[in-house]
Coordinates of C-alpha atoms in Angstrom, one line a residue:
X1 CA -17.7 46.5 -2.0
X2 CA -21.4 46.9 -1.3
X3 CA -22.6 44.6 -4.0
X4 CA -22.5 40.8 -4.1
X5 CA -23.5 38.9 -7.2
X6 CA -24.5 35.3 -6.5
X7 CA -24.2 33.1 -9.6
X8 CA -21.9 31.0 -11.7
X9 CA -19.9 31.2 -14.9
X10 CA -22.1 28.5 -16.5
X11 CA -25.3 30.5 -15.9
X12 CA -26.8 32.4 -18.9
X13 CA -28.4 35.1 -16.9
X14 CA -25.5 35.6 -14.5
X15 CA -23.3 36.3 -17.6
X16 CA -25.7 39.1 -18.5
X17 CA -25.5 40.8 -15.1
X18 CA -21.8 40.3 -14.7
X19 CA -21.0 41.9 -18.0
X20 CA -23.2 44.9 -17.1
X21 CA -21.7 45.4 -13.7
X22 CA -18.2 45.3 -15.1
X23 CA -19.0 47.9 -17.8
X24 CA -20.7 50.1 -15.2
X25 CA -17.5 50.0 -13.1
X26 CA -19.5 48.9 -10.1
X27 CA -17.3 47.4 -7.4
X28 CA -18.8 43.9 -6.6
X29 CA -17.7 40.6 -5.3
X30 CA -19.0 37.3 -6.7
X31 CA -20.3 34.5 -4.6
X32 CA -20.5 31.0 -6.1
X33 CA -24.0 29.6 -6.1
X34 CA -23.1 26.3 -4.4
X35 CA -25.6 24.0 -2.8
X36 CA -24.8 25.6 0.5
X37 CA -25.3 29.1 -0.8
X38 CA -28.8 28.0 -2.1
X39 CA -29.6 26.7 1.4
X40 CA -28.2 29.5 3.4
X41 CA -28.9 32.6 1.2
X42 CA -31.0 32.1 -1.9
X43 CA -33.9 30.0 -0.6
X44 CA -34.3 32.0 2.7
X45 CA -34.2 35.3 0.8
X46 CA -35.9 34.5 -2.5
X47 CA -38.1 31.6 -1.7
X48 CA -37.2 29.5 -4.7
X49 CA -33.9 28.3 -6.3
X50 CA -32.7 30.8 -8.9
X51 CA -29.6 32.8 -10.0
X52 CA -28.4 35.4 -10.3
X53 CA -29.2 37.3 -7.1
X54 CA -27.7 40.7 -6.3
X55 CA -27.2 41.7 -2.7
X56 CA -26.7 45.3 -1.9
X57 CA -25.4 46.3 1.5
X58 CA -27.1 49.7 1.8
X59 CA -26.5 50.0 5.5
X60 CA -29.8 48.5 6.5
X61 CA -30.1 45.4 8.7
X62 CA -30.7 42.9 5.9
X63 CA -29.7 44.9 2.9
X64 CA -31.4 44.9 -0.5
X65 CA -32.0 41.8 -2.5
X66 CA -32.7 42.0 -6.2
X67 CA -33.2 38.9 -8.4
X68 CA -34.4 39.4 -12.0
X69 CA -31.6 40.5 -14.4
X70 CA -33.6 43.3 -15.8
X71 CA -34.5 44.5 -12.3
X72 CA -30.9 44.2 -11.2
X73 CA -29.7 46.4 -14.1
X74 CA -32.5 48.9 -13.4
X75 CA -31.7 48.9 -9.7
X76 CA -28.0 49.6 -10.3
X77 CA -28.8 52.3 -13.0
X78 CA -30.9 54.1 -10.4
X79 CA -28.3 53.9 -7.6
X80 CA -25.0 54.4 -9.4
X81 CA -23.7 57.3 -11.4
X82 CA -22.3 57.2 -14.9
X83 CA -23.6 56.6 -18.4
X84 CA -26.7 54.6 -18.9
X85 CA -27.3 51.5 -21.0
X86 CA -30.7 53.0 -22.0
X87 CA -30.5 55.3 -25.0
X88 CA -32.0 58.7 -24.7
X89 CA -33.4 58.6 -28.2
X90 CA -37.0 57.3 -28.0
X91 CA -36.8 55.0 -31.1
X92 CA -33.4 53.7 -30.1
X93 CA -34.7 52.9 -26.6
X94 CA -37.7 51.1 -28.1
X95 CA -35.5 49.0 -30.3
X96 CA -33.1 48.3 -27.4
X97 CA -36.0 47.1 -25.2
X98 CA -37.2 44.9 -28.0
X99 CA -33.7 43.4 -28.5
X100 CA -33.3 42.8 -24.8
X101 CA -36.6 40.8 -24.9
X102 CA -35.4 38.9 -28.0
X103 CA -32.1 38.0 -26.4
X104 CA -33.4 37.1 -23.0
X105 CA -36.4 35.1 -24.0
X106 CA -35.8 33.9 -27.6
X107 CA -32.1 33.3 -28.0
X108 CA -32.4 31.1 -25.0
X109 CA -33.7 28.5 -27.6
X110 CA -30.4 28.0 -29.4
X111 CA -28.5 28.5 -26.2
X112 CA -30.2 25.6 -24.6
X113 CA -30.2 23.4 -27.7
X114 CA -26.4 23.8 -28.4
X115 CA -25.5 23.3 -24.7
X116 CA -27.3 20.0 -24.3
X117 CA -26.8 18.7 -27.9
X118 CA -23.1 19.6 -28.2
X119 CA -21.7 20.5 -24.8
X120 CA -23.4 18.2 -22.3
X121 CA -20.3 16.8 -20.6
X122 CA -18.7 20.2 -20.3
X123 CA -21.8 21.8 -18.9
X124 CA -22.3 18.9 -16.4
X125 CA -18.7 19.3 -15.2
X126 CA -19.3 23.0 -14.8
X127 CA -22.5 22.5 -12.8
X128 CA -20.6 20.1 -10.6
X129 CA -17.8 22.5 -9.9
X130 CA -20.3 25.2 -9.0
X131 CA -22.6 23.1 -6.8
X132 CA -20.0 21.0 -5.0
X133 CA -16.6 22.8 -5.3
X134 CA -15.1 20.7 -2.5
X135 CA -15.7 17.3 -4.0
X136 CA -13.3 15.5 -6.4
X137 CA -14.2 16.0 -10.1
X138 CA -15.8 12.6 -10.6
X139 CA -18.0 12.9 -7.6
X140 CA -19.1 16.4 -8.6
X141 CA -20.0 15.2 -12.0
X142 CA -22.2 12.4 -10.6
X143 CA -23.7 14.6 -7.9
X144 CA -25.4 16.9 -10.4
X145 CA -26.7 14.1 -12.7
X146 CA -30.3 14.6 -11.7
X147 CA -30.1 18.4 -12.1
X148 CA -28.6 18.0 -15.6
X149 CA -31.2 15.5 -16.6
X150 CA -33.9 18.0 -15.5
X151 CA -32.4 20.9 -17.4
X152 CA -31.7 18.9 -20.6
X153 CA -35.1 17.3 -20.3
X154 CA -36.8 20.7 -20.4
X155 CA -35.9 21.3 -24.0
X156 CA -39.3 20.3 -25.4
X157 CA -41.0 23.0 -23.4
X158 CA -39.0 25.5 -25.4
X159 CA -40.1 23.9 -28.7
X160 CA -36.8 22.0 -29.1
X161 CA -37.6 18.6 -30.5
X162 CA -36.1 16.3 -33.1
X163 CA -38.3 17.8 -35.8
X164 CA -37.3 21.4 -34.9
X165 CA -33.5 21.0 -34.4
X166 CA -32.6 21.8 -38.0
X167 CA -34.8 24.9 -37.9
X168 CA -33.3 26.0 -34.6
X169 CA -29.8 25.7 -36.0
X170 CA -30.6 27.4 -39.3
X171 CA -32.3 30.3 -37.5
X172 CA -29.3 30.7 -35.2
X173 CA -26.9 30.8 -38.1
X174 CA -29.0 33.4 -39.8
X175 CA -28.9 35.5 -36.6
X176 CA -25.1 35.1 -36.4
X177 CA -24.7 36.2 -40.0
X178 CA -26.9 39.3 -39.4
X179 CA -25.2 40.3 -36.1
X180 CA -21.7 39.7 -37.6
X181 CA -22.6 42.0 -40.5
X182 CA -23.8 44.7 -38.1
X183 CA -20.6 44.4 -36.1
X184 CA -18.5 45.1 -39.2
X185 CA -19.7 48.8 -38.8
X186 CA -20.5 49.2 -35.1
X187 CA -18.9 48.1 -31.8
X188 CA -22.3 47.5 -30.2
X189 CA -26.0 47.5 -31.2
X190 CA -26.4 51.3 -31.2
X191 CA -22.9 52.6 -31.6
X192 CA -19.9 52.6 -29.4
X193 CA -21.6 52.1 -26.0
X194 CA -23.4 48.9 -25.0
X195 CA -27.2 49.1 -24.5
X196 CA -29.7 47.1 -22.6
X197 CA -30.2 45.2 -25.8
X198 CA -26.5 44.2 -25.9
X199 CA -26.9 42.8 -22.4
X200 CA -30.0 40.9 -23.4
X201 CA -27.9 39.3 -26.2
X202 CA -24.9 38.7 -23.9
X203 CA -26.4 36.1 -21.6
X204 CA -27.1 33.5 -24.3
X205 CA -24.3 34.5 -26.6
X206 CA -21.5 34.5 -24.0
X207 CA -22.4 32.3 -21.1
X208 CA -23.7 29.4 -23.2
X209 CA -22.9 29.8 -26.9
X210 CA -19.3 31.1 -26.8
X211 CA -18.1 29.8 -23.5
X212 CA -19.3 26.2 -24.1
X213 CA -16.5 24.8 -26.3
X214 CA -18.4 23.1 -29.2
X215 CA -20.8 25.9 -29.8
X216 CA -18.0 28.4 -29.2
X217 CA -16.0 26.8 -32.1
X218 CA -19.1 27.2 -34.3
X219 CA -19.4 30.9 -33.4
X220 CA -15.7 31.6 -33.9
X221 CA -15.9 29.9 -37.3
X222 CA -19.2 31.4 -38.6
X223 CA -19.2 34.8 -36.9
X224 CA -15.8 35.8 -35.4
X225 CA -17.0 39.4 -34.9
X226 CA -19.9 38.1 -32.7
X227 CA -17.4 36.1 -30.7
X228 CA -15.2 39.1 -30.3
X229 CA -18.2 41.3 -29.2
X230 CA -19.2 38.7 -26.6
X231 CA -15.7 38.6 -25.1
X232 CA -15.6 42.4 -25.2
X233 CA -19.0 43.0 -23.7
X234 CA -18.4 40.5 -20.9
X235 CA -14.8 41.7 -20.1
X236 CA -14.0 44.3 -17.5
X237 CA -14.4 47.9 -18.8
X238 CA -12.8 50.9 -17.2
X239 CA -13.3 54.0 -19.4
X240 CA -17.1 54.2 -19.6
X241 CA -16.4 55.7 -23.0
X242 CA -18.5 55.6 -26.1
X243 CA -21.9 56.8 -27.0
X244 CA -25.1 55.9 -28.9
X245 CA -25.5 57.0 -32.5
X246 CA -26.8 60.6 -33.0
X247 CA -30.1 61.7 -34.2
X248 CA -31.8 58.6 -32.7
X249 CA -30.7 56.6 -35.7
X250 CA -31.4 52.9 -36.1
X251 CA -28.6 51.4 -38.1
X252 CA -29.8 49.7 -41.3
X253 CA -27.7 46.7 -40.2
X254 CA -29.9 46.3 -37.1
X255 CA -33.1 45.9 -39.1
X256 CA -32.6 42.2 -39.9
X257 CA -32.4 41.3 -36.2
X258 CA -35.5 43.4 -35.4
X259 CA -37.3 41.6 -38.3
X260 CA -36.3 38.3 -36.7
X261 CA -38.0 39.4 -33.5
X262 CA -41.2 40.4 -35.4
X263 CA -41.3 37.2 -37.5
X264 CA -40.3 34.7 -34.8
X265 CA -41.0 35.9 -31.3
X266 CA -43.8 38.4 -31.7
X267 CA -46.4 35.9 -32.9
X268 CA -45.6 33.7 -29.8
X269 CA -46.0 36.8 -27.5
X270 CA -49.3 37.7 -29.0
X271 CA -50.6 34.1 -28.7
X272 CA -49.3 34.2 -25.1
X273 CA -51.4 37.3 -24.4
X274 CA -54.5 35.5 -25.5
X275 CA -53.7 32.7 -23.1
X276 CA -53.1 35.2 -20.4
X277 CA -56.5 36.7 -20.9
X278 CA -58.1 33.3 -20.7
X279 CA -56.2 32.5 -17.5
X280 CA -57.2 35.9 -16.0
X281 CA -60.9 35.3 -16.8
X282 CA -60.8 31.8 -15.4
X283 CA -58.9 32.7 -12.2
X284 CA -60.2 36.2 -11.1
X285 CA -59.2 35.6 -7.5
X286 CA -55.6 34.5 -8.2
X287 CA -52.8 37.0 -8.0
X288 CA -49.6 35.0 -8.7
X289 CA -49.2 33.7 -12.2
X290 CA -48.1 30.2 -12.9
X291 CA -44.7 29.8 -14.6
X292 CA -46.5 28.0 -17.5
X293 CA -50.0 28.7 -18.8
X294 CA -50.2 25.6 -20.9
X295 CA -48.9 24.6 -24.3
X296 CA -49.5 25.8 -27.8
X297 CA -48.2 25.4 -31.4
X298 CA -45.4 27.8 -32.2
X299 CA -43.3 28.3 -35.3
X300 CA -39.7 27.7 -34.6
X301 CA -37.0 28.9 -37.1
X302 CA -36.3 31.5 -39.7
X303 CA -38.4 32.0 -42.8
X304 CA -38.5 28.9 -45.1
X305 CA -36.7 26.8 -42.5
X306 CA -39.3 27.2 -39.8
X307 CA -41.4 24.4 -38.5
X308 CA -44.3 24.1 -36.1
X309 CA -43.6 22.7 -32.7
X310 CA -45.3 22.2 -29.4
X311 CA -44.1 24.8 -26.9
X312 CA -45.0 25.8 -23.3
X313 CA -46.7 29.2 -22.9
X314 CA -44.5 31.3 -20.7
X315 CA -46.1 34.5 -19.2
X316 CA -42.9 36.1 -18.0
X317 CA -41.9 37.4 -21.5
X318 CA -45.1 39.5 -21.4
X319 CA -43.7 41.4 -18.5
X320 CA -40.7 42.3 -20.6
X321 CA -43.0 43.1 -23.6
X322 CA -45.0 45.4 -21.2
X323 CA -41.8 47.4 -20.8
X324 CA -41.7 47.8 -24.6
X325 CA -45.4 48.9 -24.9
X326 CA -45.2 51.2 -21.9
X327 CA -42.3 53.0 -23.5
X328 CA -44.2 53.2 -26.8
X329 CA -47.3 54.5 -24.9
X330 CA -45.2 57.3 -23.3
X331 CA -44.2 58.8 -26.7
X332 CA -46.1 61.7 -28.3
X333 CA -45.9 63.8 -31.5
X334 CA -42.9 63.2 -33.8
X335 CA -41.3 60.6 -31.5
X336 CA -44.5 58.5 -31.6
X337 CA -44.7 58.8 -35.3
X338 CA -41.0 57.8 -35.7
X339 CA -41.5 54.8 -33.4
X340 CA -44.6 53.6 -35.3
X341 CA -42.7 54.0 -38.5
X342 CA -39.9 51.8 -37.2
X343 CA -42.3 49.1 -36.0
X344 CA -44.0 49.0 -39.4
X345 CA -40.7 48.8 -41.1
X346 CA -39.7 45.6 -39.2
X347 CA -43.1 43.9 -39.5
X348 CA -44.2 44.6 -35.9
X349 CA -47.1 46.9 -36.6
X350 CA -49.3 44.8 -34.4
X351 CA -47.5 46.3 -31.4
X352 CA -48.7 49.8 -32.2
X353 CA -52.2 49.4 -30.7
X354 CA -51.4 46.4 -28.5
X355 CA -51.9 46.2 -24.7
X356 CA -51.8 43.3 -22.4
X357 CA -55.2 42.0 -21.1
X358 CA -54.0 42.6 -17.5
X359 CA -51.1 44.6 -16.0
X360 CA -48.2 42.5 -14.8
X361 CA -45.6 43.2 -12.2
X362 CA -42.9 41.4 -10.2
X363 CA -43.5 41.3 -6.5
X364 CA -41.6 39.2 -3.9
X365 CA -39.6 37.8 -6.8
X366 CA -42.6 36.4 -8.6
X367 CA -44.8 37.5 -11.4
X368 CA -48.2 38.7 -10.3
X369 CA -51.1 40.8 -11.5
X370 CA -50.3 44.5 -11.6

């Protein structure tokens, strides 16, 4: 096995990569992200504490290290044979990139809320078992108290506050209903093969919201097809069978979720782009972007349940949005017209002529000017 995935079952983003590697039939071993693993591998190689990390023994002295989940998937796609998680159809690929962004960076809101509001003791025990597997359970639990306090205390930066909790839950239930209805007709988002959009959904929906027991019970009760999809998409796959829908079709049942992106996440992304422009003008000599650009007011929730909440301004999602707009910019002729038609139909027409104020890229495991 030339690949090693460093992470843990309780990690949202590790779940995304693990599900992908299993479907891709890539032979890999998994290394638990214990405290010792952070000290001996992650910090020396990455420079800051984060999972998942993929190590590829390519025959060189130190091997290849890849950290970001999207970069991990793209790296494996480029180095391993077999079907791709990226649709060939230009409109399907555009929609898949949008839904990966929505899953990765917006469904994290209910994922974090339900974990720390309903599953705190379970999650703390899981973090303890990951970080200190050799300690007795009671000592593990106590040993990670400060880390758990840090993670749970970070909810307000996501816009999760007492006044927004009802909106978060109503929005998530609306999403579950929409996805469950889609899965009545399709195995995955775009047919019978998982896409990059499916794996964007998988992290929050499996690793947090299904695997954590209290939120898992809610998902099973409200959207049993979504629970089944999460188990299936995370489980080992062996046939690499299935395909994307023909004729570059976007299933009508997918439109409500794309509309949720346009109504909920897109305004936040556009506001973040304004903040990025202001940061770039104020810091012309800085290359590395801060993890937070400040705070702003953001609408949290779905339609008439939404409320305004204070939320941190995260630049990282703009790097993922840049993947969307780069793909759109590459299209010409009828493909471009079809893509624009789809964006207008979901309420995302503002993306048609949108470009970031500065190019972004990931370098040395950090977000920097492109």
